[in-house]
Amino acid sequence: MKNHLEELRKARGIRQEDLARDLQVSRQTISSLEKGRYNPSIQLAFKIARYFHLTIEDVFVFEEEQS
């Protein structure tokens, strides 16, 4: 799953450490999310979207697997 987390965070001048603290996750979690190595739980996805005052669809891009 792709996301716009890094660009949203940088556009607002927020450091990974600060976002992680505010969301109560580790900085490594934020880094892994931004690099696409980790898909968030639905709870974390909602927290991120609310943090930026956006919908989940505005932050995360779901791509269906091709068969």
PDB file of N, CA and C in Angstrom:
ATOM      1  N   MET A   1       0.844  -1.168   0.000  1.00  0.00           N
ATOM      2  CA  MET A   1       0.000   0.000   0.000  1.00  0.00           C
ATOM      3  C   MET A   1       0.895   1.239   0.000  1.00  0.00           C
ATOM      4  N   LYS A   2       0.615   2.136  -0.906  1.00  0.00           N
ATOM      5  CA  LYS A   2       1.365   3.382  -0.968  1.00  0.00           C
ATOM      6  C   LYS A   2       0.701   4.413  -0.064  1.00  0.00           C
ATOM      7  N   ASN A   3       1.464   5.463   0.265  1.00  0.00           N
ATOM      8  CA  ASN A   3       0.889   6.513   1.092  1.00  0.00           C
ATOM      9  C   ASN A   3       1.584   7.837   0.812  1.00  0.00           C
ATOM     10  N   HIS A   4       0.971   8.894   1.313  1.00  0.00           N
ATOM     11  CA  HIS A   4       1.496  10.253   1.142  1.00  0.00           C
ATOM     12  C   HIS A   4       2.026  10.802   2.459  1.00  0.00           C
ATOM     13  N   LEU A   5       2.335   9.914   3.375  1.00  0.00           N
ATOM     14  CA  LEU A   5       2.710  10.333   4.717  1.00  0.00           C
ATOM     15  C   LEU A   5       3.948  11.228   4.730  1.00  0.00           C
ATOM     16  N   GLU A   6       4.992  10.843   4.032  1.00  0.00           N
ATOM     17  CA  GLU A   6       6.217  11.633   4.051  1.00  0.00           C
ATOM     18  C   GLU A   6       5.993  13.037   3.496  1.00  0.00           C
ATOM     19  N   GLU A   7       5.301  13.142   2.378  1.00  0.00           N
ATOM     20  CA  GLU A   7       5.080  14.468   1.803  1.00  0.00           C
ATOM     21  C   GLU A   7       4.162  15.319   2.684  1.00  0.00           C
ATOM     22  N   LEU A   8       3.165  14.705   3.318  1.00  0.00           N
ATOM     23  CA  LEU A   8       2.302  15.440   4.239  1.00  0.00           C
ATOM     24  C   LEU A   8       3.095  15.949   5.443  1.00  0.00           C
ATOM     25  N   ARG A   9       3.917  15.072   5.977  1.00  0.00           N
ATOM     26  CA  ARG A   9       4.712  15.428   7.146  1.00  0.00           C
ATOM     27  C   ARG A   9       5.691  16.550   6.823  1.00  0.00           C
ATOM     28  N   LYS A  10       6.422  16.412   5.722  1.00  0.00           N
ATOM     29  CA  LYS A  10       7.419  17.413   5.346  1.00  0.00           C
ATOM     30  C   LYS A  10       6.776  18.750   4.985  1.00  0.00           C
ATOM     31  N   ALA A  11       5.625  18.717   4.320  1.00  0.00           N
ATOM     32  CA  ALA A  11       4.937  19.954   3.934  1.00  0.00           C
ATOM     33  C   ALA A  11       4.534  20.776   5.154  1.00  0.00           C
ATOM     34  N   ARG A  12       4.335  20.081   6.273  1.00  0.00           N
ATOM     35  CA  ARG A  12       3.941  20.766   7.504  1.00  0.00           C
ATOM     36  C   ARG A  12       5.118  21.005   8.441  1.00  0.00           C
ATOM     37  N   GLY A  13       6.318  20.614   7.999  1.00  0.00           N
ATOM     38  CA  GLY A  13       7.515  20.839   8.803  1.00  0.00           C
ATOM     39  C   GLY A  13       7.565  20.002  10.073  1.00  0.00           C
ATOM     40  N   ILE A  14       7.032  18.793   9.995  1.00  0.00           N
ATOM     41  CA  ILE A  14       6.983  17.914  11.168  1.00  0.00           C
ATOM     42  C   ILE A  14       8.090  16.866  11.054  1.00  0.00           C
ATOM     43  N   ARG A  15       8.851  16.695  12.108  1.00  0.00           N
ATOM     44  CA  ARG A  15       9.899  15.669  12.128  1.00  0.00           C
ATOM     45  C   ARG A  15       9.285  14.303  12.408  1.00  0.00           C
ATOM     46  N   GLN A  16       9.944  13.251  11.935  1.00  0.00           N
ATOM     47  CA  GLN A  16       9.468  11.895  12.201  1.00  0.00           C
ATOM     48  C   GLN A  16       9.302  11.662  13.698  1.00  0.00           C
ATOM     49  N   GLU A  17      10.256  12.138  14.468  1.00  0.00           N
ATOM     50  CA  GLU A  17      10.230  11.937  15.919  1.00  0.00           C
ATOM     51  C   GLU A  17       8.988  12.575  16.544  1.00  0.00           C
ATOM     52  N   ASP A  18       8.642  13.764  16.076  1.00  0.00           N
ATOM     53  CA  ASP A  18       7.484  14.459  16.632  1.00  0.00           C
ATOM     54  C   ASP A  18       6.174  13.781  16.240  1.00  0.00           C
ATOM     55  N   LEU A  19       6.092  13.357  14.987  1.00  0.00           N
ATOM     56  CA  LEU A  19       4.889  12.646  14.536  1.00  0.00           C
ATOM     57  C   LEU A  19       4.736  11.339  15.309  1.00  0.00           C
ATOM     58  N   ALA A  20       5.837  10.623  15.467  1.00  0.00           N
ATOM     59  CA  ALA A  20       5.801   9.359  16.212  1.00  0.00           C
ATOM     60  C   ALA A  20       5.320   9.587  17.642  1.00  0.00           C
ATOM     61  N   ARG A  21       5.837  10.609  18.281  1.00  0.00           N
ATOM     62  CA  ARG A  21       5.426  10.922  19.661  1.00  0.00           C
ATOM     63  C   ARG A  21       3.935  11.233  19.713  1.00  0.00           C
ATOM     64  N   ASP A  22       3.473  12.068  18.794  1.00  0.00           N
ATOM     65  CA  ASP A  22       2.061  12.462  18.797  1.00  0.00           C
ATOM     66  C   ASP A  22       1.127  11.286  18.524  1.00  0.00           C
ATOM     67  N   LEU A  23       1.586  10.336  17.714  1.00  0.00           N
ATOM     68  CA  LEU A  23       0.762   9.167  17.378  1.00  0.00           C
ATOM     69  C   LEU A  23       0.998   7.992  18.323  1.00  0.00           C
ATOM     70  N   GLN A  24       1.951   8.155  19.238  1.00  0.00           N
ATOM     71  CA  GLN A  24       2.299   7.119  20.214  1.00  0.00           C
ATOM     72  C   GLN A  24       2.800   5.841  19.548  1.00  0.00           C
ATOM     73  N   VAL A  25       3.697   6.038  18.563  1.00  0.00           N
ATOM     74  CA  VAL A  25       4.383   4.921  17.911  1.00  0.00           C
ATOM     75  C   VAL A  25       5.874   5.257  17.886  1.00  0.00           C
ATOM     76  N   SER A  26       6.687   4.324  17.423  1.00  0.00           N
ATOM     77  CA  SER A  26       8.122   4.588  17.352  1.00  0.00           C
ATOM     78  C   SER A  26       8.465   5.362  16.078  1.00  0.00           C
ATOM     79  N   ARG A  27       9.599   6.030  16.086  1.00  0.00           N
ATOM     80  CA  ARG A  27      10.071   6.719  14.891  1.00  0.00           C
ATOM     81  C   ARG A  27      10.303   5.707  13.774  1.00  0.00           C
ATOM     82  N   GLN A  28      10.738   4.494  14.142  1.00  0.00           N
ATOM     83  CA  GLN A  28      10.954   3.442  13.151  1.00  0.00           C
ATOM     84  C   GLN A  28       9.653   3.057  12.447  1.00  0.00           C
ATOM     85  N   THR A  29       8.550   3.109  13.173  1.00  0.00           N
ATOM     86  CA  THR A  29       7.243   2.832  12.556  1.00  0.00           C
ATOM     87  C   THR A  29       6.935   3.875  11.497  1.00  0.00           C
ATOM     88  N   ILE A  30       7.169   5.143  11.814  1.00  0.00           N
ATOM     89  CA  ILE A  30       6.922   6.213  10.845  1.00  0.00           C
ATOM     90  C   ILE A  30       7.822   6.028   9.630  1.00  0.00           C
ATOM     91  N   SER A  31       9.088   5.742   9.858  1.00  0.00           N
ATOM     92  CA  SER A  31      10.031   5.526   8.757  1.00  0.00           C
ATOM     93  C   SER A  31       9.583   4.364   7.870  1.00  0.00           C
ATOM     94  N   SER A  32       9.199   3.260   8.500  1.00  0.00           N
ATOM     95  CA  SER A  32       8.758   2.083   7.732  1.00  0.00           C
ATOM     96  C   SER A  32       7.485   2.360   6.945  1.00  0.00           C
ATOM     97  N   LEU A  33       6.572   3.128   7.526  1.00  0.00           N
ATOM     98  CA  LEU A  33       5.357   3.515   6.810  1.00  0.00           C
ATOM     99  C   LEU A  33       5.713   4.344   5.585  1.00  0.00           C
ATOM    100  N   GLU A  34       6.576   5.327   5.774  1.00  0.00           N
ATOM    101  CA  GLU A  34       6.939   6.221   4.677  1.00  0.00           C
ATOM    102  C   GLU A  34       7.639   5.485   3.539  1.00  0.00           C
ATOM    103  N   LYS A  35       8.391   4.461   3.876  1.00  0.00           N
ATOM    104  CA  LYS A  35       9.118   3.692   2.854  1.00  0.00           C
ATOM    105  C   LYS A  35       8.281   2.567   2.260  1.00  0.00           C
ATOM    106  N   GLY A  36       7.054   2.407   2.750  1.00  0.00           N
ATOM    107  CA  GLY A  36       6.167   1.379   2.214  1.00  0.00           C
ATOM    108  C   GLY A  36       6.505  -0.025   2.671  1.00  0.00           C
ATOM    109  N   ARG A  37       7.288  -0.140   3.743  1.00  0.00           N
ATOM    110  CA  ARG A  37       7.670  -1.461   4.249  1.00  0.00           C
ATOM    111  C   ARG A  37       6.709  -1.972   5.303  1.00  0.00           C
ATOM    112  N   TYR A  38       5.749  -1.144   5.682  1.00  0.00           N
ATOM    113  CA  TYR A  38       4.836  -1.502   6.764  1.00  0.00           C
ATOM    114  C   TYR A  38       3.460  -0.943   6.443  1.00  0.00           C
ATOM    115  N   ASN A  39       2.446  -1.773   6.567  1.00  0.00           N
ATOM    116  CA  ASN A  39       1.061  -1.320   6.412  1.00  0.00           C
ATOM    117  C   ASN A  39       0.478  -1.120   7.803  1.00  0.00           C
ATOM    118  N   PRO A  40      -0.127   0.023   8.042  1.00  0.00           N
ATOM    119  CA  PRO A  40      -0.635   0.313   9.382  1.00  0.00           C
ATOM    120  C   PRO A  40      -1.896  -0.489   9.701  1.00  0.00           C
ATOM    121  N   SER A  41      -2.138  -0.645  10.986  1.00  0.00           N
ATOM    122  CA  SER A  41      -3.424  -1.193  11.417  1.00  0.00           C
ATOM    123  C   SER A  41      -4.491  -0.167  11.039  1.00  0.00           C
ATOM    124  N   ILE A  42      -5.722  -0.580  11.016  1.00  0.00           N
ATOM    125  CA  ILE A  42      -6.793   0.351  10.679  1.00  0.00           C
ATOM    126  C   ILE A  42      -6.862   1.450  11.735  1.00  0.00           C
ATOM    127  N   GLN A  43      -6.584   1.114  12.985  1.00  0.00           N
ATOM    128  CA  GLN A  43      -6.596   2.104  14.056  1.00  0.00           C
ATOM    129  C   GLN A  43      -5.517   3.163  13.819  1.00  0.00           C
ATOM    130  N   LEU A  44      -4.306   2.735  13.464  1.00  0.00           N
ATOM    131  CA  LEU A  44      -3.229   3.688  13.211  1.00  0.00           C
ATOM    132  C   LEU A  44      -3.521   4.517  11.957  1.00  0.00           C
ATOM    133  N   ALA A  45      -4.088   3.896  10.943  1.00  0.00           N
ATOM    134  CA  ALA A  45      -4.442   4.636   9.727  1.00  0.00           C
ATOM    135  C   ALA A  45      -5.433   5.757  10.048  1.00  0.00           C
ATOM    136  N   PHE A  46      -6.421   5.473  10.888  1.00  0.00           N
ATOM    137  CA  PHE A  46      -7.379   6.502  11.299  1.00  0.00           C
ATOM    138  C   PHE A  46      -6.688   7.599  12.099  1.00  0.00           C
ATOM    139  N   LYS A  47      -5.788   7.223  13.001  1.00  0.00           N
ATOM    140  CA  LYS A  47      -5.078   8.219  13.808  1.00  0.00           C
ATOM    141  C   LYS A  47      -4.253   9.154  12.923  1.00  0.00           C
ATOM    142  N   ILE A  48      -3.593   8.586  11.918  1.00  0.00           N
ATOM    143  CA  ILE A  48      -2.780   9.389  11.005  1.00  0.00           C
ATOM    144  C   ILE A  48      -3.666  10.343  10.213  1.00  0.00           C
ATOM    145  N   ALA A  49      -4.757   9.824   9.669  1.00  0.00           N
ATOM    146  CA  ALA A  49      -5.668  10.658   8.885  1.00  0.00           C
ATOM    147  C   ALA A  49      -6.232  11.788   9.736  1.00  0.00           C
ATOM    148  N   ARG A  50      -6.647  11.477  10.942  1.00  0.00           N
ATOM    149  CA  ARG A  50      -7.183  12.516  11.835  1.00  0.00           C
ATOM    150  C   ARG A  50      -6.125  13.543  12.193  1.00  0.00           C
ATOM    151  N   TYR A  51      -4.901  13.088  12.402  1.00  0.00           N
ATOM    152  CA  TYR A  51      -3.800  13.990  12.746  1.00  0.00           C
ATOM    153  C   TYR A  51      -3.640  15.078  11.686  1.00  0.00           C
ATOM    154  N   PHE A  52      -3.759  14.679  10.415  1.00  0.00           N
ATOM    155  CA  PHE A  52      -3.596  15.619   9.306  1.00  0.00           C
ATOM    156  C   PHE A  52      -4.932  16.230   8.846  1.00  0.00           C
ATOM    157  N   HIS A  53      -6.028  15.903   9.537  1.00  0.00           N
ATOM    158  CA  HIS A  53      -7.366  16.406   9.189  1.00  0.00           C
ATOM    159  C   HIS A  53      -7.740  16.013   7.755  1.00  0.00           C
ATOM    160  N   LEU A  54      -7.469  14.751   7.416  1.00  0.00           N
ATOM    161  CA  LEU A  54      -7.760  14.212   6.092  1.00  0.00           C
ATOM    162  C   LEU A  54      -8.515  12.906   6.239  1.00  0.00           C
ATOM    163  N   THR A  55      -8.980  12.370   5.122  1.00  0.00           N
ATOM    164  CA  THR A  55      -9.571  11.038   5.127  1.00  0.00           C
ATOM    165  C   THR A  55      -8.453  10.010   4.945  1.00  0.00           C
ATOM    166  N   ILE A  56      -8.749   8.781   5.290  1.00  0.00           N
ATOM    167  CA  ILE A  56      -7.763   7.713   5.090  1.00  0.00           C
ATOM    168  C   ILE A  56      -7.368   7.639   3.617  1.00  0.00           C
ATOM    169  N   GLU A  57      -8.342   7.811   2.723  1.00  0.00           N
ATOM    170  CA  GLU A  57      -8.075   7.735   1.290  1.00  0.00           C
ATOM    171  C   GLU A  57      -7.163   8.859   0.815  1.00  0.00           C
ATOM    172  N   ASP A  58      -7.145   9.977   1.520  1.00  0.00           N
ATOM    173  CA  ASP A  58      -6.250  11.077   1.165  1.00  0.00           C
ATOM    174  C   ASP A  58      -4.801  10.782   1.567  1.00  0.00           C
ATOM    175  N   VAL A  59      -4.623   9.898   2.537  1.00  0.00           N
ATOM    176  CA  VAL A  59      -3.282   9.575   3.032  1.00  0.00           C
ATOM    177  C   VAL A  59      -2.757   8.280   2.405  1.00  0.00           C
ATOM    178  N   PHE A  60      -3.622   7.280   2.327  1.00  0.00           N
ATOM    179  CA  PHE A  60      -3.203   5.953   1.869  1.00  0.00           C
ATOM    180  C   PHE A  60      -3.832   5.615   0.521  1.00  0.00           C
ATOM    181  N   VAL A  61      -3.056   4.955  -0.324  1.00  0.00           N
ATOM    182  CA  VAL A  61      -3.504   4.572  -1.667  1.00  0.00           C
ATOM    183  C   VAL A  61      -3.523   3.050  -1.728  1.00  0.00           C
ATOM    184  N   PHE A  62      -4.723   2.497  -1.832  1.00  0.00           N
ATOM    185  CA  PHE A  62      -4.870   1.043  -1.916  1.00  0.00           C
ATOM    186  C   PHE A  62      -4.700   0.608  -3.362  1.00  0.00           C
ATOM    187  N   GLU A  63      -3.809  -0.336  -3.579  1.00  0.00           N
ATOM    188  CA  GLU A  63      -3.605  -0.887  -4.917  1.00  0.00           C
ATOM    189  C   GLU A  63      -3.892  -2.369  -4.879  1.00  0.00           C
ATOM    190  N   GLU A  64      -4.885  -2.789  -5.657  1.00  0.00           N
ATOM    191  CA  GLU A  64      -5.223  -4.213  -5.688  1.00  0.00           C
ATOM    192  C   GLU A  64      -4.141  -4.978  -6.415  1.00  0.00           C
ATOM    193  N   GLU A  65      -3.890  -6.196  -5.929  1.00  0.00           N
ATOM    194  CA  GLU A  65      -2.903  -7.061  -6.575  1.00  0.00           C
ATOM    195  C   GLU A  65      -3.472  -7.578  -7.886  1.00  0.00           C
ATOM    196  N   GLN A  66      -2.605  -7.637  -8.882  1.00  0.00           N
ATOM    197  CA  GLN A  66      -2.996  -8.177 -10.176  1.00  0.00           C
ATOM    198  C   GLN A  66      -2.800  -9.691 -10.183  1.00  0.00           C
ATOM    199  N   SER A  67      -3.783 -10.440 -10.682  1.00  0.00           N
ATOM    200  CA  SER A  67      -3.694 -11.905 -10.715  1.00  0.00           C
ATOM    201  C   SER A  67      -2.945 -12.354 -11.947  1.00  0.00           C
TER     202      SER A  67
END
